[in-house]
Structures are given as structure tokens and as C-alpha cells.
Short mmCIF file of C-alpha atoms in Angstrom, two decimals:
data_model
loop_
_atom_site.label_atom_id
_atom_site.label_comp_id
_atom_site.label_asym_id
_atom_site.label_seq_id
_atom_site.Cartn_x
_atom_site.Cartn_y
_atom_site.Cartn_z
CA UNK A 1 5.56 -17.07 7.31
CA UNK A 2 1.97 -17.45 9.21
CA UNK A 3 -0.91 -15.66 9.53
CA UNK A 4 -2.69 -16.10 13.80
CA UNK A 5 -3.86 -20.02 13.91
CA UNK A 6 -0.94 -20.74 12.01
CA UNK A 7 -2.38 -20.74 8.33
CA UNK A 8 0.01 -20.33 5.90
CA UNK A 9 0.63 -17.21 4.31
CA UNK A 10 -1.48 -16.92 1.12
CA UNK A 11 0.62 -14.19 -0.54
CA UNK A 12 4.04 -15.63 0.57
CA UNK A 13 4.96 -17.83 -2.46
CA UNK A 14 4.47 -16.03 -5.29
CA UNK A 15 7.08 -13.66 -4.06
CA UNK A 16 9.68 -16.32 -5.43
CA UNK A 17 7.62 -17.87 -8.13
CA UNK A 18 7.96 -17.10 -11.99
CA UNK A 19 4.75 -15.33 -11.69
CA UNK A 20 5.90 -12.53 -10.05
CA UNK A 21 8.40 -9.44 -10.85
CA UNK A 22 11.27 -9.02 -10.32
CA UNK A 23 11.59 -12.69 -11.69
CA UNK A 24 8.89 -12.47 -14.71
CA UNK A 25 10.42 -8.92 -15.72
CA UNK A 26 13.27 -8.45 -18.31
CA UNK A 27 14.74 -5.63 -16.41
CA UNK A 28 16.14 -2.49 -18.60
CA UNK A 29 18.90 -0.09 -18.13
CA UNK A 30 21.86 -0.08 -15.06
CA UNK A 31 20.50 -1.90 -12.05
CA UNK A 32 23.72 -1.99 -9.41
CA UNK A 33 25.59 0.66 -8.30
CA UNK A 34 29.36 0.48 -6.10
CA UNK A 35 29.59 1.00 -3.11
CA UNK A 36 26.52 0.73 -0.27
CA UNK A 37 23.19 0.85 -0.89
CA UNK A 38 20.50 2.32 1.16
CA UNK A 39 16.95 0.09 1.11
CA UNK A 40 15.42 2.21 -0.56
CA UNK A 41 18.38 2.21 -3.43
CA UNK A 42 18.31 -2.14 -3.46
CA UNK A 43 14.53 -2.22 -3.67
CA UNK A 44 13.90 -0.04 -6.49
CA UNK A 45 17.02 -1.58 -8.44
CA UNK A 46 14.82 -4.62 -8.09
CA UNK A 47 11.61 -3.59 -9.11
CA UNK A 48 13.15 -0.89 -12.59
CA UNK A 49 11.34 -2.34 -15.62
CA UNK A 50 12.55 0.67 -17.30
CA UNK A 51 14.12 3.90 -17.32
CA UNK A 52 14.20 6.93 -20.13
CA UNK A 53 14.33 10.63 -20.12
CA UNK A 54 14.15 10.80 -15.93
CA UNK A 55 11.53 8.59 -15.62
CA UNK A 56 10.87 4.86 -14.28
CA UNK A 57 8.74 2.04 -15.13
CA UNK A 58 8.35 0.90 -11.47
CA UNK A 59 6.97 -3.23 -10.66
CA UNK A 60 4.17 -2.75 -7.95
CA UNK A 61 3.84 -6.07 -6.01
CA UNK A 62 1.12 -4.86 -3.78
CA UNK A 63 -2.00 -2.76 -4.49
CA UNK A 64 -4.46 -1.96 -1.62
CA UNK A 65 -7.76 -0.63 -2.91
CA UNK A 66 -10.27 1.31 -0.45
CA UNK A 67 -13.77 2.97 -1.84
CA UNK A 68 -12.75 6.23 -1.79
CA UNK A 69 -9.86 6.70 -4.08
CA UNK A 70 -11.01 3.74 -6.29
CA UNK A 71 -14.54 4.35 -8.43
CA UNK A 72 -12.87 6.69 -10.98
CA UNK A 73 -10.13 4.12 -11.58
CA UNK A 74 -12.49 1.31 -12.14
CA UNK A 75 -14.74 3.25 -14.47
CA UNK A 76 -11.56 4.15 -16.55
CA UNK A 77 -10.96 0.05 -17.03
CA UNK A 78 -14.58 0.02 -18.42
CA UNK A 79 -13.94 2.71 -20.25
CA UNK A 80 -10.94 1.40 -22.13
CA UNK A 81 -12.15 -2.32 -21.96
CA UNK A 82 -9.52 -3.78 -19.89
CA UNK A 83 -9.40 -5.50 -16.58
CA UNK A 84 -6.84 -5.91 -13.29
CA UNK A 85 -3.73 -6.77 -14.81
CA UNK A 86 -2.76 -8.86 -11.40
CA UNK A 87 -6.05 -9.60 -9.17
CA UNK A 88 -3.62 -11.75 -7.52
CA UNK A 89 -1.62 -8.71 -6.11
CA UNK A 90 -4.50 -6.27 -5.45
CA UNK A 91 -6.75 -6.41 -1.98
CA UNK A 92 -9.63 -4.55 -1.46
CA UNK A 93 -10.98 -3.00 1.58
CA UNK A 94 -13.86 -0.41 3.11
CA UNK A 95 -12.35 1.63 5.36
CA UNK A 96 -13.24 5.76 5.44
CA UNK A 97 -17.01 5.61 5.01
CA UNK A 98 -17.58 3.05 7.68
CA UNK A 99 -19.97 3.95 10.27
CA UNK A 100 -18.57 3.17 14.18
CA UNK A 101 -21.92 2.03 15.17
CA UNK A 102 -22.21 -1.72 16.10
CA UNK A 103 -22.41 -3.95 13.68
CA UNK A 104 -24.66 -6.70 15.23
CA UNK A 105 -27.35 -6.45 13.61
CA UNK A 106 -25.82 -5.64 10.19
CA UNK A 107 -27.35 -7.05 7.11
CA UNK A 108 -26.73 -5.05 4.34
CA UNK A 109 -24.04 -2.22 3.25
CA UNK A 110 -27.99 -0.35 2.16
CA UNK A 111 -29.60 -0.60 5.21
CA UNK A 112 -26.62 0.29 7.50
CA UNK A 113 -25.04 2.98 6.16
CA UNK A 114 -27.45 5.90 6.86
CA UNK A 115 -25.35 9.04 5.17
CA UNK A 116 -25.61 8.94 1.38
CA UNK A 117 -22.43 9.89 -0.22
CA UNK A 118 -21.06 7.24 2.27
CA UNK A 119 -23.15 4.48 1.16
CA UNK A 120 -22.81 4.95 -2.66
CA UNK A 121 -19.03 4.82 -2.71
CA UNK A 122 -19.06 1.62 -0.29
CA UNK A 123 -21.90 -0.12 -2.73
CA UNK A 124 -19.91 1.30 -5.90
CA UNK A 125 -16.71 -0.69 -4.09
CA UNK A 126 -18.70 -4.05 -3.59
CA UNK A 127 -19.98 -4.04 -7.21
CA UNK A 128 -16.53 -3.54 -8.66
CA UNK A 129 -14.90 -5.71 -6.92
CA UNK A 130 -17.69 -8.39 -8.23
CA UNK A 131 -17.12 -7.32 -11.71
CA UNK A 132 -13.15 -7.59 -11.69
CA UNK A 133 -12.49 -10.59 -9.60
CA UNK A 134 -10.58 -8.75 -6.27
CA UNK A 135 -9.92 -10.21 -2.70
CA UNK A 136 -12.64 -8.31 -0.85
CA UNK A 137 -12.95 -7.34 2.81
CA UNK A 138 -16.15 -5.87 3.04
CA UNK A 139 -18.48 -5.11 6.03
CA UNK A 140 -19.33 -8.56 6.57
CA UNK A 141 -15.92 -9.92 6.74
CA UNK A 142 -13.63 -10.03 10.48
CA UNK A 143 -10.87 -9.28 8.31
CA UNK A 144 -12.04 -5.81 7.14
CA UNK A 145 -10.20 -2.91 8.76
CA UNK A 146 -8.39 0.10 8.51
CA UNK A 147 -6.72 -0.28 5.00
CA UNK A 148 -2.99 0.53 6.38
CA UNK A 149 -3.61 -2.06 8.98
CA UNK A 150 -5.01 -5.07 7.06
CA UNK A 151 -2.13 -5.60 4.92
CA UNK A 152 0.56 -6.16 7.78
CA UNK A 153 -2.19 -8.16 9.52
CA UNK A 154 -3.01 -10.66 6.38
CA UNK A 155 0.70 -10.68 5.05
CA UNK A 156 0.11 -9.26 2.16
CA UNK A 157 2.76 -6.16 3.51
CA UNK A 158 5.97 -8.12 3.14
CA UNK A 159 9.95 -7.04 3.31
CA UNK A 160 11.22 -5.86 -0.06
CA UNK A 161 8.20 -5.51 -1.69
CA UNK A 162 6.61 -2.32 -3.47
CA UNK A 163 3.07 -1.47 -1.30
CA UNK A 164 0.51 1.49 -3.08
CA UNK A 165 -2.74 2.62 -2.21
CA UNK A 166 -4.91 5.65 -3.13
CA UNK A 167 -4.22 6.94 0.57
CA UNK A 168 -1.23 9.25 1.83
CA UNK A 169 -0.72 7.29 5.18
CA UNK A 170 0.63 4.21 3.04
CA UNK A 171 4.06 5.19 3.60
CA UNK A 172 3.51 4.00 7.22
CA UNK A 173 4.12 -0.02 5.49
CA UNK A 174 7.82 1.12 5.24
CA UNK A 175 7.98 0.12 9.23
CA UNK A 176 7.94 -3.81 7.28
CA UNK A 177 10.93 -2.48 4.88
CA UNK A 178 8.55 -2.33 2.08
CA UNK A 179 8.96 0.77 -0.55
CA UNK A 180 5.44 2.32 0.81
CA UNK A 181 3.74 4.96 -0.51
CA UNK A 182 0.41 6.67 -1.46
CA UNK A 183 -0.81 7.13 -5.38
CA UNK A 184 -3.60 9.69 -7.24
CA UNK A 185 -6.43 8.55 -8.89
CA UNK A 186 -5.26 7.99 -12.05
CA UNK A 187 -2.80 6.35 -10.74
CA UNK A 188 -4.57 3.83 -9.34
CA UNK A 189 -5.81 2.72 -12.70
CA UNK A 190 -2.61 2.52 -14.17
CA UNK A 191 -1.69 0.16 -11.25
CA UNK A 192 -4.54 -2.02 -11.57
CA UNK A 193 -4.60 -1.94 -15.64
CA UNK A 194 -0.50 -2.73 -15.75
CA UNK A 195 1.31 -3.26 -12.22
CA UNK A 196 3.22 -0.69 -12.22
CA UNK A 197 3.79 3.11 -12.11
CA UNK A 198 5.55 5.58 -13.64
CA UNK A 199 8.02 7.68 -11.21
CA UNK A 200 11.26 9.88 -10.77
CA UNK A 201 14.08 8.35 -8.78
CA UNK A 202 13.80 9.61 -5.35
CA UNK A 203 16.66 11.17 -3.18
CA UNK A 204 17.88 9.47 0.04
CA UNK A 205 17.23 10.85 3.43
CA UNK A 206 18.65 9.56 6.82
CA UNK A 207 17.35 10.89 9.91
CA UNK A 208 19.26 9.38 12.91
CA UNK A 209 17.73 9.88 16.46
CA UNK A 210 19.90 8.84 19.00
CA UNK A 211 19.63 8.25 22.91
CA UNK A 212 16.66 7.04 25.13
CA UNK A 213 12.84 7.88 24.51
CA UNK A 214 11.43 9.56 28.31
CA UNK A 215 8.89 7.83 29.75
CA UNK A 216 5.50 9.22 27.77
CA UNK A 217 7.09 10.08 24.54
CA UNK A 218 5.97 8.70 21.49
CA UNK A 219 7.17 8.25 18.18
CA UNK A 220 4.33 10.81 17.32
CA UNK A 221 6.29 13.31 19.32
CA UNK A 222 9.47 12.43 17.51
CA UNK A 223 8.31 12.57 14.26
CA UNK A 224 6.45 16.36 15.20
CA UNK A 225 10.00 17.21 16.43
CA UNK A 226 11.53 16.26 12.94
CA UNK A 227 9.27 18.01 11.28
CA UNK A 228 9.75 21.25 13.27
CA UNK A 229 13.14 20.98 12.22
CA UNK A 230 13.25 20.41 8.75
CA UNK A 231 9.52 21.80 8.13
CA UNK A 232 6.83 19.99 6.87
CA UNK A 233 8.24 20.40 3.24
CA UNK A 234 11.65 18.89 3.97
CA UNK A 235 11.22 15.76 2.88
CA UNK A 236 9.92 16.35 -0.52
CA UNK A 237 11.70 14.77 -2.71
CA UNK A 238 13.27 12.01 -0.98
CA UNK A 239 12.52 8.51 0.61
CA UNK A 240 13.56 8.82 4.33
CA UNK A 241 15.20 5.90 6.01
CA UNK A 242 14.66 6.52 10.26
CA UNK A 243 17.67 4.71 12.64
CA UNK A 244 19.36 5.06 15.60
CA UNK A 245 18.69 4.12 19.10
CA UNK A 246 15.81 5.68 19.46
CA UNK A 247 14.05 4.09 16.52
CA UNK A 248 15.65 0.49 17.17
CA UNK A 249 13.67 0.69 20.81
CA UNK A 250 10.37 1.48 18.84
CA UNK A 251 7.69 -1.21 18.92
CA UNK A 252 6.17 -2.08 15.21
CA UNK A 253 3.16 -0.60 16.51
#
């Protein structure tokens, strides 16, 4: 429940406050199910606003906002007139565009970043953030970092919880038991504009690995060998849950 130096957690409490789903949400349509329920199956249950025709009104509790995937979104906001639905739920990052240089004698995102298209979308990032009120990490903070990394190490990724971000590696959260996963563009702005997202009920997918990891195998290597044997479209469709022995031994890292 703390964050290094023991500060409290400043995301922690709304998770059981009235402020925040599934709590503030009148919840539509059949929720439970008999019988046991995979995580995946218990989370969503708890974050349905609403379900019709194959689709789902899904409660996001956590957005994570980087510069790339993000300008488009915010301009759509303008466009429409509206702002972030829940600025309280949404942290922003740079991450991608960042040079690996030294930062010692940094002053300003202008002067440091040197390649253009790199520059613009971190400056476009830093004004929007301004203009909607977000929880910013830029190049001057020591909390900026790789976006997948900064929400574990803030608490902001948290059991239970619903994680997006404009980014394809987000499923990585799931480690935390979090529903994880990357979102489009437009998606984004439906996220920030309502908290929440529009999606088709997922299948479930175990994959069990049993025994000891060798000395010098990684869970890279096990996840490469999964893939080569269900290809690399095999789990489309479907939320994978990863146990056995082999997984238990894994560190978080």
C-alpha cells in the first residue's frame, strides 16, 4: 500500500471510494455466472456497464497516456468541446521519442530533442496535458520512464483493476492481475472523453508450463516456445491466463 520512502499510495483509495466504478456504476445485464471463474471472467463481471447485441460497455480504471498514440485523441476533445472525463484515473508519460543522451544539462524539451518529428509530438504532449489538467511525467521529472514501467512503479497498476494505453506491450500489467491491454487511437479518446470502452467478450486461454526453468532460460524463451506452438495468431481472440510451476518460480520482473 506504499510507494519507496513509504508515502502512501496516491491512487489506492479511490479504488473503494464512491468515486470510482464498479461502486459509482449501475451495472446492466447478468454479472455472475456458476461454477469457477477464471480472473479474467471476475474482473470484467466487475467492470460491465453494459451489454447489447455482442458488445460491452467496459469501466476503465486506469489510462496511461504516452505522446505518440495521444495528439489525435486530444485534438478530437477540442474538436467536440469536451474534456477528460476522469483526470483522476489518467497518467501521462514521454516515453518513445526520448533521446538516451544524458540529461544533465537538460533545460528544455526544444533545446534537447534534436530530431524533429520527435520533438513536436513530445511538446504537443506537454501542452495537452496543460490544457486538460493530467498527472504529467515529463523530461524533467525522476518519475518519467518507460510507460509500461511507471505504472507498477507509482501504484497506479493495481490487482483487479482495468489498465489501457495506446501501446501493444500494455498487456505486460496483467503480471499485477490487472485486465491489461493496448487500445487504437480513437480509442484513446473515447477513454479519456467517457472511461470506458466498447469491446467483445473475450475467450479464456490457459497455458500451463510445468517443471523447472534450466539455468539461462528466460521467460522470453518460454513465451517464444508458446508461440512456436500455437503460432503467433493463436491467441487471438482470447485473454490468456499463464500457471504452473514454471510461471509460479518467475520473478515480477
Amino acid at each position: 500500500n506504499t510507494l519507496k520512502g513509504g508515502t502512501l499510495n496516491p491512487w489506492l483509495p479511490e479504488l473503494g471510494s464512491g468515486q470510482m466504478a464498479p461502486s459509482a456504476i449501475q451495472y446492466e445485464g447478468k454479472t455472475s455466472q456458476a461454477g469457477p471463474r477464471t480472473l479474467y471472467d471476475k474482473i470484467w463481471a466487475d467492470h460491465l456497464v453494459h451489454e447489447a447485441d455482442g458488445s460491452s460497455l467496459i469501466y476503465i480504471d486506469r489510462h496511461l497516456v504516452h505522446e505518440v498514440t495521444s495528439p489525435q485523441a486530444f485534438e478530437g476533445l477540442r474538436s467536440g468541446g469536451r474534456q477528460v472525463r476522469r483526470t483522476d484515473c489518467t497518467l501521462a508519460t514521454v516515453d518513445h521519442n526520448i533521446p538516451t543522451s544524458t540529461r544533465k544539462n537538460f533545460k528544455d524539451t526544444k533545446s534537447f530533442i534534436e530530431e524533429a518529428d520527435s520533438r513536436t509530438q513530445v511538446m504537443t504532449l506537454e501542452d495537452n496535458v496543460k490544457a486538460f489538467g493530467l498527472t504529467f511525467f515529463g523530461m524533467d521529472s525522476d518519475k518519467q520512464g518507460i510507460v509500461h514501467v511507471i505504472g507498477p512503479e507509482q501504484g497506479f497498476t493495481l490487482p483487479g483493476t482495468t489498465v489501457v494505453c495506446g501501446d501493444s506491450h500494455t498487456s505486460t500489467h496483467g503480471a499485477f492481475g490487472s485486465l491489461a491491454f493496448g487500445i487504437g487511437t480513437s480509442e484513446v479518446e473515447h477513454v479519456l472523453a467517457t472511461q470506458t470502452l466498447i469491446l467483445s467478450r473475450a475467450k479464456n486461454m490457459r497455458v500451463k508450463v510445468s517443471g523447472k526453468l534450466l539455468d539461462g532460460v528466460t521467460s522470453k524463451d518460454v513465451i517464444l516456445h508458446i508461440i512456436g506452438i500455437i503460432g503467433t495468431a493463436g491467441g487471438t481472440g482470447s485473454v490468456i491466463e499463464f500457471c504452473g510451476d514454471a510461471i509460479e518460480s518467475l520473478s515480477m520482473e
